[in-house]
């Protein structure tokens, strides 16, 4: 039986070589420049380590949502181009521009802020985001002409460089995404007609990058795939030669022998069907283990699967291990690489009516991330 090091309650092992290998593999499959998306602390894996591993694997750029995420990467020594695309109302871009962070620009107000953030010898680098149907941010088609023309004017004045144009897809269906791609191509044509010469065009995230060659243009923004998880409902990461980078595990914190009928956890939603052993696992919803998976998800201990018994609490949950010789300190794997015979983030997502993205991203700050390399 695998055991955790003494004194360790819980940890998320992050296999950085898996991230580098996944990027290499995705580059092989997709064949265009990769912006590795490391927002939300690298989908819970650690933004800095994910960034380093992705760059090592051949990503040429990084993507984040908030400017603060990009600033943290710069301050930690990352010199690769970083694109940030979600901005606070009225945000100044001065610090971001000074740090060489590329700004996703979704409105005239943001365009003006980008121009204002330029210094005499340094235009602000922007990627203009075009709304093509998702209904989030991005310049609306009715405003394309005005905003693109103003961008071209700022570029001629040396205030900005429009390095890229981008958009984002809904993944509703191939048909819906192709309509958005066609809309994006119209936006690109409008930009070119106004004198812009964007070097980078990107609309695809992992799903479209893998499944829709028409959406690849010359650059893609890859998040979930670099962490070795699949965005598809019907295909796992192994279908693309990817492997999950995160393994979430804990140490059995207590084992208790109980008689038939003994209640388990809050509200006794589970009662021991017969004399059995209960193993206590020290991870709970404070650690990002979804409470909705109570009584539904399974864990692996010593190569066997055990379903969660009763409610997941803030810090812990219980599994019924029957008469198996489970001991305090044994390794409990909540999820990891299916190739190791353990449950996956997808299994947890299905048990809690969500998606694998949410499972890894919500792993809480109380869970130490421990870097491993395979
Ligand atoms: C999060 C995000 C991505 C990455 O999406 P994945 O499905 O994880 O590959 C790409 N682009 C934008 C704008 C995003 O917000």
mmCIF file with all atom_site columns, N, CA, C and O and ligand atoms in Angstrom, residues 35-39 43 64-65 85 129 134 136-137 166-169 171 202-209 220-227 231 357, ligand 1:
data_model
loop_
_atom_site.group_PDB
_atom_site.id
_atom_site.type_symbol
_atom_site.label_atom_id
_atom_site.label_alt_id
_atom_site.label_comp_id
_atom_site.label_asym_id
_atom_site.label_entity_id
_atom_site.label_seq_id
_atom_site.pdbx_PDB_ins_code
_atom_site.Cartn_x
_atom_site.Cartn_y
_atom_site.Cartn_z
_atom_site.occupancy
_atom_site.B_iso_or_equiv
_atom_site.pdbx_formal_charge
_atom_site.auth_seq_id
_atom_site.auth_comp_id
_atom_site.auth_asym_id
_atom_site.auth_atom_id
_atom_site.pdbx_PDB_model_num
ATOM   1   N N  . UNK A 1 35  ? -0.528  29.978 -27.320 1.00 0.00 ? 35  UNK A N  1
ATOM   2   C CA . UNK A 1 35  ? -0.605  30.804 -26.109 1.00 0.00 ? 35  UNK A CA 1
ATOM   3   C C  . UNK A 1 35  ? -1.060  29.858 -25.003 1.00 0.00 ? 35  UNK A C  1
ATOM   4   O O  . UNK A 1 35  ? -2.176  29.332 -25.050 1.00 0.00 ? 35  UNK A O  1
ATOM   5   N N  . UNK A 1 36  ? -0.208  29.598 -24.026 1.00 0.00 ? 36  UNK A N  1
ATOM   6   C CA . UNK A 1 36  ? -0.584  28.707 -22.922 1.00 0.00 ? 36  UNK A CA 1
ATOM   7   C C  . UNK A 1 36  ? -1.352  29.524 -21.888 1.00 0.00 ? 36  UNK A C  1
ATOM   8   O O  . UNK A 1 36  ? -0.853  30.534 -21.383 1.00 0.00 ? 36  UNK A O  1
ATOM   9   N N  . UNK A 1 37  ? -2.562  29.091 -21.574 1.00 0.00 ? 37  UNK A N  1
ATOM   10  C CA . UNK A 1 37  ? -3.417  29.861 -20.674 1.00 0.00 ? 37  UNK A CA 1
ATOM   11  C C  . UNK A 1 37  ? -3.185  29.400 -19.234 1.00 0.00 ? 37  UNK A C  1
ATOM   12  O O  . UNK A 1 37  ? -3.417  28.241 -18.891 1.00 0.00 ? 37  UNK A O  1
ATOM   13  N N  . UNK A 1 38  ? -2.681  30.336 -18.424 1.00 0.00 ? 38  UNK A N  1
ATOM   14  C CA . UNK A 1 38  ? -2.312  30.010 -17.037 1.00 0.00 ? 38  UNK A CA 1
ATOM   15  C C  . UNK A 1 38  ? -3.084  30.884 -16.039 1.00 0.00 ? 38  UNK A C  1
ATOM   16  O O  . UNK A 1 38  ? -2.634  31.100 -14.912 1.00 0.00 ? 38  UNK A O  1
ATOM   17  N N  . UNK A 1 39  ? -4.262  31.346 -16.458 1.00 0.00 ? 39  UNK A N  1
ATOM   18  C CA . UNK A 1 39  ? -5.125  32.125 -15.566 1.00 0.00 ? 39  UNK A CA 1
ATOM   19  C C  . UNK A 1 39  ? -5.562  31.258 -14.375 1.00 0.00 ? 39  UNK A C  1
ATOM   20  O O  . UNK A 1 39  ? -5.440  30.022 -14.409 1.00 0.00 ? 39  UNK A O  1
ATOM   21  N N  . UNK A 1 43  ? -5.103  27.119 -13.638 1.00 0.00 ? 43  UNK A N  1
ATOM   22  C CA . UNK A 1 43  ? -6.191  26.153 -13.429 1.00 0.00 ? 43  UNK A CA 1
ATOM   23  C C  . UNK A 1 43  ? -5.948  25.338 -12.148 1.00 0.00 ? 43  UNK A C  1
ATOM   24  O O  . UNK A 1 43  ? -6.230  24.145 -12.086 1.00 0.00 ? 43  UNK A O  1
ATOM   25  N N  . UNK A 1 64  ? -3.515  35.160 -19.632 1.00 0.00 ? 64  UNK A N  1
ATOM   26  C CA . UNK A 1 64  ? -4.151  35.245 -18.319 1.00 0.00 ? 64  UNK A CA 1
ATOM   27  C C  . UNK A 1 64  ? -5.416  36.071 -18.469 1.00 0.00 ? 64  UNK A C  1
ATOM   28  O O  . UNK A 1 64  ? -5.601  36.762 -19.481 1.00 0.00 ? 64  UNK A O  1
ATOM   29  N N  . UNK A 1 65  ? -6.289  36.008 -17.485 1.00 0.00 ? 65  UNK A N  1
ATOM   30  C CA . UNK A 1 65  ? -7.473  36.855 -17.504 1.00 0.00 ? 65  UNK A CA 1
ATOM   31  C C  . UNK A 1 65  ? -7.092  38.244 -16.986 1.00 0.00 ? 65  UNK A C  1
ATOM   32  O O  . UNK A 1 65  ? -7.092  39.221 -17.730 1.00 0.00 ? 65  UNK A O  1
ATOM   33  N N  . UNK A 1 85  ? -6.703  39.736 -20.750 1.00 0.00 ? 85  UNK A N  1
ATOM   34  C CA . UNK A 1 85  ? -7.867  40.154 -21.533 1.00 0.00 ? 85  UNK A CA 1
ATOM   35  C C  . UNK A 1 85  ? -9.110  40.550 -20.741 1.00 0.00 ? 85  UNK A C  1
ATOM   36  O O  . UNK A 1 85  ? -10.124 40.877 -21.318 1.00 0.00 ? 85  UNK A O  1
ATOM   37  N N  . UNK A 1 129 ? -10.004 42.445 -29.321 1.00 0.00 ? 129 UNK A N  1
ATOM   38  C CA . UNK A 1 129 ? -10.936 41.326 -29.222 1.00 0.00 ? 129 UNK A CA 1
ATOM   39  C C  . UNK A 1 129 ? -12.252 41.689 -29.899 1.00 0.00 ? 129 UNK A C  1
ATOM   40  O O  . UNK A 1 129 ? -12.865 42.716 -29.603 1.00 0.00 ? 129 UNK A O  1
ATOM   41  N N  . UNK A 1 134 ? -20.417 35.160 -28.627 1.00 0.00 ? 134 UNK A N  1
ATOM   42  C CA . UNK A 1 134 ? -20.433 34.575 -27.286 1.00 0.00 ? 134 UNK A CA 1
ATOM   43  C C  . UNK A 1 134 ? -21.198 35.439 -26.288 1.00 0.00 ? 134 UNK A C  1
ATOM   44  O O  . UNK A 1 134 ? -21.702 34.947 -25.282 1.00 0.00 ? 134 UNK A O  1
ATOM   45  N N  . UNK A 1 136 ? -19.958 37.914 -24.476 1.00 0.00 ? 136 UNK A N  1
ATOM   46  C CA . UNK A 1 136 ? -19.209 38.350 -23.295 1.00 0.00 ? 136 UNK A CA 1
ATOM   47  C C  . UNK A 1 136 ? -18.559 39.697 -23.632 1.00 0.00 ? 136 UNK A C  1
ATOM   48  O O  . UNK A 1 136 ? -19.263 40.647 -23.915 1.00 0.00 ? 136 UNK A O  1
ATOM   49  N N  . UNK A 1 137 ? -17.230 39.791 -23.593 1.00 0.00 ? 137 UNK A N  1
ATOM   50  C CA . UNK A 1 137 ? -16.641 41.072 -23.989 1.00 0.00 ? 137 UNK A CA 1
ATOM   51  C C  . UNK A 1 137 ? -16.175 40.995 -25.448 1.00 0.00 ? 137 UNK A C  1
ATOM   52  O O  . UNK A 1 137 ? -16.520 40.076 -26.181 1.00 0.00 ? 137 UNK A O  1
ATOM   53  N N  . UNK A 1 166 ? -8.422  38.812 -31.948 1.00 0.00 ? 166 UNK A N  1
ATOM   54  C CA . UNK A 1 166 ? -8.877  37.532 -31.405 1.00 0.00 ? 166 UNK A CA 1
ATOM   55  C C  . UNK A 1 166 ? -10.347 37.554 -31.059 1.00 0.00 ? 166 UNK A C  1
ATOM   56  O O  . UNK A 1 166 ? -11.010 38.598 -31.078 1.00 0.00 ? 166 UNK A O  1
ATOM   57  N N  . UNK A 1 167 ? -10.857 36.370 -30.801 1.00 0.00 ? 167 UNK A N  1
ATOM   58  C CA . UNK A 1 167 ? -12.222 36.212 -30.325 1.00 0.00 ? 167 UNK A CA 1
ATOM   59  C C  . UNK A 1 167 ? -12.288 34.909 -29.557 1.00 0.00 ? 167 UNK A C  1
ATOM   60  O O  . UNK A 1 167 ? -11.248 34.262 -29.334 1.00 0.00 ? 167 UNK A O  1
ATOM   61  N N  . UNK A 1 168 ? -13.477 34.507 -29.136 1.00 0.00 ? 168 UNK A N  1
ATOM   62  C CA . UNK A 1 168 ? -13.599 33.295 -28.315 1.00 0.00 ? 168 UNK A CA 1
ATOM   63  C C  . UNK A 1 168 ? -14.878 32.578 -28.738 1.00 0.00 ? 168 UNK A C  1
ATOM   64  O O  . UNK A 1 168 ? -15.884 33.235 -29.052 1.00 0.00 ? 168 UNK A O  1
ATOM   65  N N  . UNK A 1 169 ? -14.839 31.260 -28.758 1.00 0.00 ? 169 UNK A N  1
ATOM   66  C CA . UNK A 1 169 ? -15.957 30.465 -29.279 1.00 0.00 ? 169 UNK A CA 1
ATOM   67  C C  . UNK A 1 169 ? -16.842 29.927 -28.157 1.00 0.00 ? 169 UNK A C  1
ATOM   68  O O  . UNK A 1 169 ? -16.401 29.759 -27.024 1.00 0.00 ? 169 UNK A O  1
ATOM   69  N N  . UNK A 1 171 ? -18.377 26.855 -28.360 1.00 0.00 ? 171 UNK A N  1
ATOM   70  C CA . UNK A 1 171 ? -18.355 25.377 -28.361 1.00 0.00 ? 171 UNK A CA 1
ATOM   71  C C  . UNK A 1 171 ? -19.762 24.779 -28.326 1.00 0.00 ? 171 UNK A C  1
ATOM   72  O O  . UNK A 1 171 ? -19.953 23.659 -27.852 1.00 0.00 ? 171 UNK A O  1
ATOM   73  N N  . UNK A 1 202 ? -6.278  34.731 -33.431 1.00 0.00 ? 202 UNK A N  1
ATOM   74  C CA . UNK A 1 202 ? -6.601  33.559 -32.607 1.00 0.00 ? 202 UNK A CA 1
ATOM   75  C C  . UNK A 1 202 ? -8.027  33.590 -32.097 1.00 0.00 ? 202 UNK A C  1
ATOM   76  O O  . UNK A 1 202 ? -8.500  34.596 -31.592 1.00 0.00 ? 202 UNK A O  1
ATOM   77  N N  . UNK A 1 203 ? -8.694  32.474 -32.281 1.00 0.00 ? 203 UNK A N  1
ATOM   78  C CA . UNK A 1 203 ? -10.084 32.335 -31.819 1.00 0.00 ? 203 UNK A CA 1
ATOM   79  C C  . UNK A 1 203 ? -10.297 31.034 -31.058 1.00 0.00 ? 203 UNK A C  1
ATOM   80  O O  . UNK A 1 203 ? -11.215 30.925 -30.256 1.00 0.00 ? 203 UNK A O  1
ATOM   81  N N  . UNK A 1 204 ? -9.443  30.029 -31.298 1.00 0.00 ? 204 UNK A N  1
ATOM   82  C CA . UNK A 1 204 ? -9.692  28.698 -30.727 1.00 0.00 ? 204 UNK A CA 1
ATOM   83  C C  . UNK A 1 204 ? -9.055  28.508 -29.359 1.00 0.00 ? 204 UNK A C  1
ATOM   84  O O  . UNK A 1 204 ? -7.897  28.851 -29.144 1.00 0.00 ? 204 UNK A O  1
ATOM   85  N N  . UNK A 1 205 ? -9.820  27.940 -28.426 1.00 0.00 ? 205 UNK A N  1
ATOM   86  C CA . UNK A 1 205 ? -9.274  27.377 -27.196 1.00 0.00 ? 205 UNK A CA 1
ATOM   87  C C  . UNK A 1 205 ? -9.085  25.876 -27.453 1.00 0.00 ? 205 UNK A C  1
ATOM   88  O O  . UNK A 1 205 ? -9.161  25.425 -28.599 1.00 0.00 ? 205 UNK A O  1
ATOM   89  N N  . UNK A 1 206 ? -8.845  25.097 -26.413 1.00 0.00 ? 206 UNK A N  1
ATOM   90  C CA . UNK A 1 206 ? -8.461  23.696 -26.624 1.00 0.00 ? 206 UNK A CA 1
ATOM   91  C C  . UNK A 1 206 ? -9.449  22.928 -27.511 1.00 0.00 ? 206 UNK A C  1
ATOM   92  O O  . UNK A 1 206 ? -9.040  22.229 -28.451 1.00 0.00 ? 206 UNK A O  1
ATOM   93  N N  . UNK A 1 207 ? -10.732 23.059 -27.222 1.00 0.00 ? 207 UNK A N  1
ATOM   94  C CA . UNK A 1 207 ? -11.696 22.221 -27.949 1.00 0.00 ? 207 UNK A CA 1
ATOM   95  C C  . UNK A 1 207 ? -11.671 22.477 -29.454 1.00 0.00 ? 207 UNK A C  1
ATOM   96  O O  . UNK A 1 207 ? -11.538 21.550 -30.252 1.00 0.00 ? 207 UNK A O  1
ATOM   97  N N  . UNK A 1 208 ? -11.807 23.733 -29.860 1.00 0.00 ? 208 UNK A N  1
ATOM   98  C CA . UNK A 1 208 ? -11.809 24.030 -31.297 1.00 0.00 ? 208 UNK A CA 1
ATOM   99  C C  . UNK A 1 208 ? -10.432 23.798 -31.910 1.00 0.00 ? 208 UNK A C  1
ATOM   100 O O  . UNK A 1 208 ? -10.326 23.348 -33.055 1.00 0.00 ? 208 UNK A O  1
ATOM   101 N N  . UNK A 1 209 ? -9.382  24.068 -31.137 1.00 0.00 ? 209 UNK A N  1
ATOM   102 C CA . UNK A 1 209 ? -8.030  23.850 -31.676 1.00 0.00 ? 209 UNK A CA 1
ATOM   103 C C  . UNK A 1 209 ? -7.856  22.391 -32.075 1.00 0.00 ? 209 UNK A C  1
ATOM   104 O O  . UNK A 1 209 ? -7.235  22.075 -33.091 1.00 0.00 ? 209 UNK A O  1
ATOM   105 N N  . UNK A 1 220 ? -3.354  29.589 -31.288 1.00 0.00 ? 220 UNK A N  1
ATOM   106 C CA . UNK A 1 220 ? -4.480  29.097 -30.476 1.00 0.00 ? 220 UNK A CA 1
ATOM   107 C C  . UNK A 1 220 ? -4.168  29.367 -29.004 1.00 0.00 ? 220 UNK A C  1
ATOM   108 O O  . UNK A 1 220 ? -3.006  29.484 -28.611 1.00 0.00 ? 220 UNK A O  1
ATOM   109 N N  . UNK A 1 221 ? -5.236  29.463 -28.207 1.00 0.00 ? 221 UNK A N  1
ATOM   110 C CA . UNK A 1 221 ? -5.062  29.682 -26.758 1.00 0.00 ? 221 UNK A CA 1
ATOM   111 C C  . UNK A 1 221 ? -5.452  28.402 -26.036 1.00 0.00 ? 221 UNK A C  1
ATOM   112 O O  . UNK A 1 221 ? -6.633  28.045 -26.009 1.00 0.00 ? 221 UNK A O  1
ATOM   113 N N  . UNK A 1 222 ? -4.474  27.725 -25.485 1.00 0.00 ? 222 UNK A N  1
ATOM   114 C CA . UNK A 1 222 ? -4.755  26.415 -24.903 1.00 0.00 ? 222 UNK A CA 1
ATOM   115 C C  . UNK A 1 222 ? -4.672  26.441 -23.387 1.00 0.00 ? 222 UNK A C  1
ATOM   116 O O  . UNK A 1 222 ? -3.642  26.782 -22.819 1.00 0.00 ? 222 UNK A O  1
ATOM   117 N N  . UNK A 1 223 ? -5.768  26.072 -22.749 1.00 0.00 ? 223 UNK A N  1
ATOM   118 C CA . UNK A 1 223 ? -5.787  25.955 -21.294 1.00 0.00 ? 223 UNK A CA 1
ATOM   119 C C  . UNK A 1 223 ? -5.904  24.493 -20.897 1.00 0.00 ? 223 UNK A C  1
ATOM   120 O O  . UNK A 1 223 ? -4.914  23.794 -20.693 1.00 0.00 ? 223 UNK A O  1
ATOM   121 N N  . UNK A 1 224 ? -7.129  24.012 -20.825 1.00 0.00 ? 224 UNK A N  1
ATOM   122 C CA . UNK A 1 224 ? -7.397  22.691 -20.234 1.00 0.00 ? 224 UNK A CA 1
ATOM   123 C C  . UNK A 1 224 ? -6.488  21.589 -20.804 1.00 0.00 ? 224 UNK A C  1
ATOM   124 O O  . UNK A 1 224 ? -6.029  20.721 -20.063 1.00 0.00 ? 224 UNK A O  1
ATOM   125 N N  . UNK A 1 225 ? -6.228  21.646 -22.104 1.00 0.00 ? 225 UNK A N  1
ATOM   126 C CA . UNK A 1 225 ? -5.425  20.589 -22.723 1.00 0.00 ? 225 UNK A CA 1
ATOM   127 C C  . UNK A 1 225 ? -4.001  20.527 -22.200 1.00 0.00 ? 225 UNK A C  1
ATOM   128 O O  . UNK A 1 225 ? -3.432  19.441 -22.062 1.00 0.00 ? 225 UNK A O  1
ATOM   129 N N  . UNK A 1 226 ? -3.433  21.676 -21.871 1.00 0.00 ? 226 UNK A N  1
ATOM   130 C CA . UNK A 1 226 ? -2.033  21.643 -21.411 1.00 0.00 ? 226 UNK A CA 1
ATOM   131 C C  . UNK A 1 226 ? -1.922  20.990 -20.028 1.00 0.00 ? 226 UNK A C  1
ATOM   132 O O  . UNK A 1 226 ? -0.871  20.497 -19.659 1.00 0.00 ? 226 UNK A O  1
ATOM   133 N N  . UNK A 1 227 ? -3.052  21.008 -19.296 1.00 0.00 ? 227 UNK A N  1
ATOM   134 C CA . UNK A 1 227 ? -3.051  20.356 -17.976 1.00 0.00 ? 227 UNK A CA 1
ATOM   135 C C  . UNK A 1 227 ? -3.395  18.870 -18.091 1.00 0.00 ? 227 UNK A C  1
ATOM   136 O O  . UNK A 1 227 ? -3.510  18.171 -17.086 1.00 0.00 ? 227 UNK A O  1
ATOM   137 N N  . UNK A 1 231 ? -11.476 18.649 -23.057 1.00 0.00 ? 231 UNK A N  1
ATOM   138 C CA . UNK A 1 231 ? -12.680 19.471 -23.038 1.00 0.00 ? 231 UNK A CA 1
ATOM   139 C C  . UNK A 1 231 ? -13.890 18.750 -23.634 1.00 0.00 ? 231 UNK A C  1
ATOM   140 O O  . UNK A 1 231 ? -14.991 19.302 -23.639 1.00 0.00 ? 231 UNK A O  1
ATOM   141 N N  . UNK A 1 357 ? -12.807 21.234 -15.623 1.00 0.00 ? 357 UNK A N  1
ATOM   142 C CA . UNK A 1 357 ? -12.161 22.538 -15.410 1.00 0.00 ? 357 UNK A CA 1
ATOM   143 C C  . UNK A 1 357 ? -12.386 23.008 -13.970 1.00 0.00 ? 357 UNK A C  1
ATOM   144 O O  . UNK A 1 357 ? -11.489 23.523 -13.311 1.00 0.00 ? 357 UNK A O  1
HETATM 145 C C1 . LIG B 2 .   ? -9.881  30.280 -20.379 1.00 0.00 ? 1   LIG B C1 1
HETATM 146 C C2 . LIG B 2 .   ? -9.774  30.768 -21.766 1.00 0.00 ? 1   LIG B C2 1
HETATM 147 C C3 . LIG B 2 .   ? -9.106  30.005 -22.751 1.00 0.00 ? 1   LIG B C3 1
HETATM 148 C C4 . LIG B 2 .   ? -8.640  28.586 -22.526 1.00 0.00 ? 1   LIG B C4 1
HETATM 149 O O1 . LIG B 2 .   ? -9.714  27.691 -22.713 1.00 0.00 ? 1   LIG B O1 1
HETATM 150 P P1 . LIG B 2 .   ? -9.527  26.109 -22.634 1.00 0.00 ? 1   LIG B P1 1
HETATM 151 O O2 . LIG B 2 .   ? -10.867 25.583 -22.972 1.00 0.00 ? 1   LIG B O2 1
HETATM 152 O O3 . LIG B 2 .   ? -9.152  25.824 -21.215 1.00 0.00 ? 1   LIG B O3 1
HETATM 153 O O4 . LIG B 2 .   ? -8.471  25.730 -23.597 1.00 0.00 ? 1   LIG B O4 1
HETATM 154 C C5 . LIG B 2 .   ? -8.924  30.580 -23.982 1.00 0.00 ? 1   LIG B C5 1
HETATM 155 N N1 . LIG B 2 .   ? -9.364  31.828 -24.256 1.00 0.00 ? 1   LIG B N1 1
HETATM 156 C C6 . LIG B 2 .   ? -10.040 32.567 -23.359 1.00 0.00 ? 1   LIG B C6 1
HETATM 157 C C7 . LIG B 2 .   ? -10.527 33.926 -23.737 1.00 0.00 ? 1   LIG B C7 1
HETATM 158 C C8 . LIG B 2 .   ? -10.287 32.057 -22.094 1.00 0.00 ? 1   LIG B C8 1
HETATM 159 O O5 . LIG B 2 .   ? -10.967 32.791 -21.204 1.00 0.00 ? 1   LIG B O5 1
#
